[in-house]
GROMACS .gro file of C-alpha atoms in nm:
model
  341
    1MET     CA    1   9.734   0.570  -4.351
    2THR     CA    2   9.447   0.428  -4.142
    3ILE     CA    3   9.258   0.638  -3.888
    4LEU     CA    4   9.403   0.455  -3.591
    5LYS     CA    5   9.759   0.481  -3.724
    6SER     CA    6   9.695   0.849  -3.785
    7ALA     CA    7   9.580   0.886  -3.429
    8LEU     CA    8   9.893   0.719  -3.297
    9ALA     CA    9  10.108   0.929  -3.525
   10LEU     CA   10   9.937   1.242  -3.399
   11ALA     CA   11  10.003   1.140  -3.039
   12ALA     CA   12  10.370   1.074  -3.119
   13ALA     CA   13  10.401   1.409  -3.296
   14LEU     CA   14  10.268   1.582  -2.984
   15GLY     CA   15  10.540   1.407  -2.782
   16LEU     CA   16  10.284   1.243  -2.552
   17VAL     CA   17  10.368   0.873  -2.584
   18ALA     CA   18  10.661   0.896  -2.346
   19ALA     CA   19  10.445   1.070  -2.088
   20VAL     CA   20  10.230   0.761  -2.046
   21ALA     CA   21  10.494   0.503  -2.118
   22GLY     CA   22  10.580   0.416  -1.761
   23PRO     CA   23  10.362   0.208  -1.524
   24THR     CA   24  10.079   0.433  -1.400
   25SER     CA   25   9.975   0.212  -1.112
   26ALA     CA   26  10.269   0.337  -0.907
   27GLN     CA   27  10.238   0.693  -1.031
   28GLN     CA   28  10.044   0.968  -0.856
   29ALA     CA   29   9.756   1.112  -1.061
   30GLU     CA   30   9.808   1.480  -1.141
   31LYS     CA   31   9.443   1.540  -1.057
   32PRO     CA   32   9.324   1.266  -0.818
   33LYS     CA   33   8.999   1.458  -0.742
   34LEU     CA   34   8.793   1.523  -1.054
   35THR     CA   35   8.439   1.573  -1.172
   36LEU     CA   36   8.274   1.356  -1.436
   37GLY     CA   37   7.961   1.455  -1.627
   38VAL     CA   38   7.700   1.217  -1.761
   39GLY     CA   39   7.355   1.259  -1.908
   40GLY     CA   40   7.119   0.999  -1.766
   41LYS     CA   41   7.332   0.777  -1.546
   42PRO     CA   42   7.060   0.515  -1.465
   43LEU     CA   43   7.037   0.428  -1.838
   44LEU     CA   44   7.202   0.100  -1.934
   45TYR     CA   45   7.387   0.306  -2.202
   46TYR     CA   46   7.600   0.430  -1.911
   47LEU     CA   47   7.616   0.104  -1.716
   48PRO     CA   48   7.999   0.089  -1.739
   49LEU     CA   49   8.015   0.416  -1.542
   50THR     CA   50   7.793   0.288  -1.264
   51ILE     CA   51   7.987  -0.037  -1.246
   52ALA     CA   52   8.322   0.146  -1.227
   53GLU     CA   53   8.185   0.365  -0.948
   54ARG     CA   54   8.009   0.095  -0.745
   55LYS     CA   55   8.279  -0.171  -0.781
   56GLY     CA   56   8.543   0.075  -0.660
   57PHE     CA   57   8.748   0.065  -0.978
   58PHE     CA   58   8.811   0.444  -0.966
   59LYS     CA   59   8.924   0.417  -0.605
   60ASP     CA   60   9.153   0.129  -0.696
   61GLU     CA   61   9.332   0.368  -0.929
   62GLY     CA   62   9.364   0.630  -0.657
   63LEU     CA   63   9.094   0.856  -0.802
   64ASP     CA   64   8.817   1.042  -0.621
   65VAL     CA   65   8.553   1.092  -0.893
   66THR     CA   66   8.245   1.311  -0.830
   67ILE     CA   67   7.969   1.232  -1.077
   68ASN     CA   68   7.732   1.506  -1.201
   69ASP     CA   69   7.425   1.358  -1.369
   70PHE     CA   70   7.259   1.592  -1.619
   71GLY     CA   71   6.930   1.559  -1.803
   72GLY     CA   72   7.099   1.450  -2.127
   73GLY     CA   73   7.429   1.419  -2.309
   74ALA     CA   74   7.414   1.764  -2.465
   75LYS     CA   75   7.411   1.920  -2.114
   76SER     CA   76   7.711   1.721  -2.000
   77LEU     CA   77   7.900   1.832  -2.312
   78GLN     CA   78   7.808   2.197  -2.228
   79ALA     CA   79   7.942   2.139  -1.876
   80LEU     CA   80   8.275   2.013  -2.021
   81VAL     CA   81   8.309   2.304  -2.259
   82GLY     CA   82   8.214   2.544  -1.978
   83GLY     CA   83   8.469   2.391  -1.739
   84SER     CA   84   8.232   2.270  -1.467
   85VAL     CA   85   8.331   1.906  -1.525
   86ASP     CA   86   8.671   1.758  -1.615
   87VAL     CA   87   8.561   1.457  -1.825
   88VAL     CA   88   8.241   1.315  -1.965
   89THR     CA   89   8.094   0.976  -2.037
   90GLY     CA   90   7.885   1.060  -2.342
   91ALA     CA   91   7.807   0.982  -2.703
   92TYR     CA   92   8.100   0.953  -2.947
   93GLU     CA   93   7.919   1.172  -3.197
   94HIS     CA   94   7.986   1.475  -2.978
   95THR     CA   95   8.359   1.446  -3.047
   96ILE     CA   96   8.293   1.465  -3.421
   97ARG     CA   97   8.060   1.766  -3.390
   98MET     CA   98   8.307   1.945  -3.169
   99GLN     CA   99   8.595   1.875  -3.401
  100ALA     CA  100   8.388   2.031  -3.679
  101LYS     CA  101   8.339   2.341  -3.462
  102GLY     CA  102   8.717   2.367  -3.402
  103GLN     CA  103   8.706   2.244  -3.041
  104ASP     CA  104   8.955   1.962  -2.965
  105ILE     CA  105   8.741   1.710  -2.772
  106VAL     CA  106   8.879   1.355  -2.786
  107SER     CA  107   8.752   1.014  -2.678
  108VAL     CA  108   8.996   0.782  -2.502
  109ILE     CA  109   8.799   0.456  -2.459
  110GLU     CA  110   8.484   0.309  -2.619
  111LEU     CA  111   8.229   0.190  -2.366
  112GLY     CA  112   7.952   0.099  -2.608
  113ARG     CA  113   7.986  -0.040  -2.958
  114PHE     CA  114   7.611  -0.010  -3.038
  115PRO     CA  115   7.402   0.291  -2.935
  116GLY     CA  116   7.134   0.076  -2.774
  117ILE     CA  117   6.883   0.351  -2.862
  118VAL     CA  118   6.532   0.244  -2.958
  119LEU     CA  119   6.265   0.448  -3.137
  120VAL     CA  120   5.916   0.354  -3.024
  121ALA     CA  121   5.572   0.482  -3.105
  122LYS     CA  122   5.245   0.478  -2.906
  123LYS     CA  123   5.090   0.137  -2.964
  124ASP     CA  124   4.746   0.250  -3.076
  125GLY     CA  125   4.865   0.570  -3.246
  126LYS     CA  126   4.886   0.671  -3.609
  127ILE     CA  127   5.261   0.611  -3.639
  128LYS     CA  128   5.337   0.268  -3.787
  129SER     CA  129   5.677   0.365  -3.938
  130VAL     CA  130   5.922   0.654  -3.942
  131LYS     CA  131   5.755   0.789  -4.252
  132ASP     CA  132   5.439   0.854  -4.050
  133MET     CA  133   5.617   1.079  -3.798
  134LYS     CA  134   5.558   1.421  -3.958
  135GLY     CA  135   5.399   1.648  -3.698
  136ALA     CA  136   5.470   1.399  -3.416
  137LYS     CA  137   5.565   1.495  -3.063
  138VAL     CA  138   5.883   1.293  -2.996
  139GLY     CA  139   6.045   1.240  -2.655
  140VAL     CA  140   6.426   1.232  -2.634
  141THR     CA  141   6.652   1.227  -2.331
  142ALA     CA  142   6.746   1.587  -2.405
  143PRO     CA  143   6.745   1.797  -2.726
  144GLY     CA  144   7.083   1.775  -2.893
  145SER     CA  145   7.164   1.443  -2.731
  146SER     CA  146   7.241   1.112  -2.904
  147THR     CA  147   6.876   1.003  -2.876
  148ASN     CA  148   6.790   1.317  -3.073
  149PHE     CA  149   7.056   1.248  -3.335
  150PHE     CA  150   6.923   0.893  -3.378
  151VAL     CA  151   6.576   1.026  -3.468
  152ASN     CA  152   6.720   1.293  -3.696
  153PHE     CA  153   6.912   1.024  -3.886
  154LEU     CA  154   6.606   0.798  -3.927
  155LEU     CA  155   6.394   1.092  -4.039
  156ALA     CA  156   6.648   1.191  -4.302
  157LYS     CA  157   6.664   0.834  -4.434
  158ASP     CA  158   6.290   0.861  -4.502
  159GLY     CA  159   6.302   1.206  -4.657
  160LEU     CA  160   6.196   1.403  -4.349
  161LYS     CA  161   6.375   1.681  -4.159
  162PRO     CA  162   6.427   1.737  -3.783
  163GLU     CA  163   6.192   2.039  -3.812
  164ASP     CA  164   5.910   1.805  -3.922
  165VAL     CA  165   5.866   1.681  -3.563
  166ALA     CA  166   5.856   1.844  -3.222
  167PHE     CA  167   6.123   1.720  -2.978
  168VAL     CA  168   6.063   1.711  -2.604
  169GLY     CA  169   6.327   1.645  -2.343
  170VAL     CA  170   6.198   1.367  -2.114
  171GLY     CA  171   6.516   1.238  -1.946
  172GLY     CA  172   6.597   0.868  -1.909
  173GLY     CA  173   6.408   0.744  -1.608
  174ALA     CA  174   6.060   0.696  -1.462
  175SER     CA  175   5.941   1.036  -1.585
  176ALA     CA  176   6.005   0.928  -1.946
  177VAL     CA  177   5.801   0.614  -1.892
  178ALA     CA  178   5.520   0.815  -1.730
  179GLN     CA  179   5.496   1.068  -2.012
  180MET     CA  180   5.470   0.794  -2.269
  181LYS     CA  181   5.208   0.612  -2.066
  182ARG     CA  182   5.000   0.926  -2.015
  183GLY     CA  183   4.985   0.971  -2.391
  184GLU     CA  184   5.176   1.301  -2.385
  185LEU     CA  185   5.409   1.177  -2.661
  186ASP     CA  186   5.345   1.021  -3.005
  187ALA     CA  187   5.688   0.853  -3.013
  188MET     CA  188   6.000   0.835  -2.809
  189SER     CA  189   6.377   0.771  -2.862
  190ASN     CA  190   6.522   0.632  -2.544
  191LEU     CA  191   6.718   0.344  -2.391
  192ASP     CA  192   6.694   0.061  -2.144
  193PRO     CA  193   6.552   0.008  -1.892
  194VAL     CA  194   6.292   0.265  -2.009
  195ILE     CA  195   6.228   0.085  -2.339
  196THR     CA  196   6.198  -0.263  -2.197
  197LYS     CA  197   5.952  -0.132  -1.935
  198LEU     CA  198   5.726   0.020  -2.207
  199GLU     CA  199   5.761  -0.290  -2.427
  200SER     CA  200   5.678  -0.533  -2.143
  201ASP     CA  201   5.369  -0.325  -2.049
  202GLY     CA  202   5.247  -0.327  -2.408
  203ASP     CA  203   5.249   0.053  -2.440
  204VAL     CA  204   5.458   0.088  -2.757
  205VAL     CA  205   5.563  -0.059  -3.087
  206VAL     CA  206   5.928  -0.060  -3.191
  207LEU     CA  207   6.022   0.134  -3.507
  208ALA     CA  208   6.403   0.101  -3.490
  209ASP     CA  209   6.622  -0.090  -3.245
  210SER     CA  210   7.000  -0.043  -3.215
  211ARG     CA  211   7.051  -0.286  -2.929
  212THR     CA  212   7.163  -0.575  -3.146
  213GLU     CA  213   7.417  -0.634  -3.417
  214ALA     CA  214   7.142  -0.709  -3.667
  215GLY     CA  215   6.961  -0.387  -3.576
  216ASN     CA  216   7.277  -0.179  -3.620
  217ASP     CA  217   7.349  -0.339  -3.957
  218LYS     CA  218   6.997  -0.256  -4.071
  219ILE     CA  219   7.011   0.105  -3.946
  220PHE     CA  220   7.375   0.205  -3.989
  221GLY     CA  221   7.527  -0.068  -4.201
  222GLY     CA  222   7.751  -0.178  -3.916
  223THR     CA  223   7.872  -0.078  -3.570
  224ASN     CA  224   7.824   0.273  -3.454
  225PRO     CA  225   8.025   0.367  -3.140
  226ALA     CA  226   7.801   0.488  -2.859
  227ALA     CA  227   7.916   0.582  -2.508
  228VAL     CA  228   8.280   0.677  -2.472
  229LEU     CA  229   8.490   0.867  -2.219
  230TYR     CA  230   8.572   1.202  -2.375
  231LEU     CA  231   8.758   1.509  -2.258
  232LYS     CA  232   8.947   1.810  -2.384
  233ARG     CA  233   9.276   1.714  -2.546
  234ASP     CA  234   9.446   1.973  -2.320
  235PHE     CA  235   9.340   1.762  -2.021
  236THR     CA  236   9.515   1.450  -2.163
  237GLU     CA  237   9.832   1.652  -2.222
  238GLN     CA  238   9.837   1.809  -1.877
  239ASN     CA  239   9.711   1.500  -1.689
  240PRO     CA  240   9.834   1.190  -1.878
  241VAL     CA  241   9.853   0.973  -1.562
  242THR     CA  242   9.506   1.076  -1.448
  243THR     CA  243   9.369   1.002  -1.797
  244GLN     CA  244   9.540   0.659  -1.794
  245LYS     CA  245   9.399   0.578  -1.455
  246LEU     CA  246   9.046   0.670  -1.571
  247VAL     CA  247   9.084   0.449  -1.877
  248ASN     CA  248   9.227   0.167  -1.658
  249ALA     CA  249   8.911   0.176  -1.439
  250PHE     CA  250   8.681   0.168  -1.741
  251TYR     CA  251   8.877  -0.106  -1.914
  252LYS     CA  252   8.854  -0.315  -1.595
  253THR     CA  253   8.479  -0.254  -1.605
  254LEU     CA  254   8.448  -0.380  -1.965
  255GLN     CA  255   8.636  -0.694  -1.872
  256TRP     CA  256   8.403  -0.749  -1.578
  257LEU     CA  257   8.095  -0.704  -1.796
  258LYS     CA  258   8.217  -0.967  -2.041
  259THR     CA  259   8.133  -1.245  -1.789
  260ALA     CA  260   7.884  -1.075  -1.557
  261THR     CA  261   7.528  -1.210  -1.543
  262PRO     CA  262   7.222  -0.981  -1.530
  263GLU     CA  263   7.171  -1.089  -1.168
  264GLU     CA  264   7.528  -0.986  -1.081
  265ILE     CA  265   7.477  -0.649  -1.250
  266ALA     CA  266   7.147  -0.590  -1.070
  267ALA     CA  267   7.319  -0.662  -0.742
  268VAL     CA  268   7.570  -0.381  -0.804
  269VAL     CA  269   7.354  -0.093  -0.929
  270PRO     CA  270   7.154   0.132  -0.694
  271GLU     CA  271   6.806   0.001  -0.601
  272GLU     CA  272   6.628   0.291  -0.772
  273TYR     CA  273   6.774   0.192  -1.109
  274LEU     CA  274   6.546  -0.119  -1.101
  275LEU     CA  275   6.237   0.104  -1.147
  276GLY     CA  276   6.059  -0.095  -0.883
  277ASP     CA  277   6.070  -0.415  -1.087
  278LYS     CA  278   6.382  -0.635  -1.060
  279GLY     CA  279   6.254  -0.884  -1.316
  280LEU     CA  280   6.206  -0.605  -1.564
  281TYR     CA  281   6.557  -0.473  -1.500
  282LEU     CA  282   6.707  -0.819  -1.554
  283ALA     CA  283   6.524  -0.841  -1.888
  284ALA     CA  284   6.647  -0.491  -1.984
  285VAL     CA  285   7.008  -0.590  -1.897
  286LYS     CA  286   6.981  -0.906  -2.106
  287ASN     CA  287   6.849  -0.703  -2.399
  288SER     CA  288   7.134  -0.452  -2.366
  289MET     CA  289   7.432  -0.681  -2.306
  290PRO     CA  290   7.544  -0.689  -2.673
  291ILE     CA  291   7.591  -0.310  -2.679
  292TYR     CA  292   7.904  -0.299  -2.459
  293SER     CA  293   8.247  -0.273  -2.615
  294LYS     CA  294   8.466  -0.581  -2.607
  295THR     CA  295   8.796  -0.402  -2.655
  296GLY     CA  296   8.752  -0.037  -2.566
  297VAL     CA  297   8.887   0.049  -2.913
  298ILE     CA  298   8.668   0.230  -3.162
  299PRO     CA  299   8.700   0.056  -3.500
  300GLU     CA  300   8.755   0.272  -3.806
  301SER     CA  301   8.433   0.150  -3.963
  302GLY     CA  302   8.244   0.264  -3.657
  303MET     CA  303   8.397   0.612  -3.674
  304LYS     CA  304   8.295   0.640  -4.036
  305ASN     CA  305   7.942   0.519  -3.969
  306ALA     CA  306   7.905   0.779  -3.693
  307LEU     CA  307   8.022   1.055  -3.926
  308ASN     CA  308   7.796   0.933  -4.208
  309MET     CA  309   7.500   0.936  -3.966
  310LEU     CA  310   7.563   1.298  -3.865
  311VAL     CA  311   7.630   1.415  -4.220
  312GLU     CA  312   7.292   1.272  -4.323
  313PHE     CA  313   7.098   1.538  -4.133
  314ASP     CA  314   7.350   1.807  -4.034
  315PRO     CA  315   7.431   2.062  -4.314
  316GLU     CA  316   7.721   2.206  -4.116
  317LEU     CA  317   7.898   1.867  -4.105
  318LYS     CA  318   7.847   1.811  -4.476
  319ALA     CA  319   8.069   2.115  -4.535
  320ALA     CA  320   8.315   2.043  -4.252
  321ASN     CA  321   8.651   1.870  -4.296
  322VAL     CA  322   8.654   1.628  -3.999
  323ASP     CA  323   8.977   1.443  -3.921
  324LEU     CA  324   8.843   1.129  -3.754
  325ALA     CA  325   9.187   1.044  -3.622
  326LYS     CA  326   9.153   1.343  -3.386
  327THR     CA  327   8.830   1.213  -3.239
  328PHE     CA  328   8.982   0.907  -3.070
  329ASP     CA  329   9.322   0.861  -2.896
  330PRO     CA  330   9.389   0.487  -2.869
  331ARG     CA  331   9.708   0.505  -2.658
  332PHE     CA  332   9.546   0.485  -2.323
  333VAL     CA  333   9.322   0.189  -2.389
  334THR     CA  334   9.607   0.011  -2.564
  335LYS     CA  335   9.819   0.050  -2.257
  336ALA     CA  336   9.536  -0.060  -2.023
  337ALA     CA  337   9.485  -0.374  -2.233
  338GLY     CA  338   9.853  -0.452  -2.221
  339ALA     CA  339   9.869  -0.414  -1.844
  340GLY     CA  340   9.570  -0.647  -1.808
  341LYS     CA  341   9.741  -0.939  -1.975
   0.00000   0.00000   0.00000
């Protein structure tokens, strides 16, 4: 049985399909006011969240969503586990890691099909490839976040360990750019618009780039799901209409992004996201457009690539029995897609 079929079978076994079978547009959300966690909202990795918020797609679904922006994805995950946020837009890998720890965290829509993470090194430094990174000071959005996992994987591929470098949390905005420019870091794993800013200013050389299909094939051997909407499975069971409405809003966003121009996107996001340079932001958006999901559905190959990446450097996951079908529940996005036709 395929992973997606297993996921649907699991949902049916839990008796949840009927709960979301009716039209949700006319139904009242069980929890219309909710809190969403994210780690680095200005990053283009999380552009679908900003679009859903600024275009009013949450409000269209009758939802009042308060967004808490943390320093990185690991912190937003901690907030979900601790109960201070209801849902998270974060990296898919977290659902795998939490399943391995016995915590039922499930994704319900894919927002990014490629991570869009780029590993760069100081232009005039000693690092010319990943193999040269031993002893390096490496900036990541936050320790334990997807930008950290990305480096761990690349290190493992070249025979190095995470302990061979020193990771520093730098966030995903102007402060990350400043630290790289001041020479406080030897290398950095980050996302756009941070990366395009450093590239355009000639401060860095690119060591690995997951913004394109070719880049992902080279690094992972195919797609690797990135940003998703994830939450505790208990939440989906107790709030199926609310969950559906959240997915509807994000699915509408993905459809909007399919035809949006960089100029239209720049007109929607807050002014501060442009980092004081609209032309730079437009270039960053253009570089990042391939990363967004076309369907909202995580392909089985992507799930397996994500697991293989984590297993490469995480001894705990090597020994864990992870059921990938439990990491993604396709019912909600399937229904959103059907309603949109």
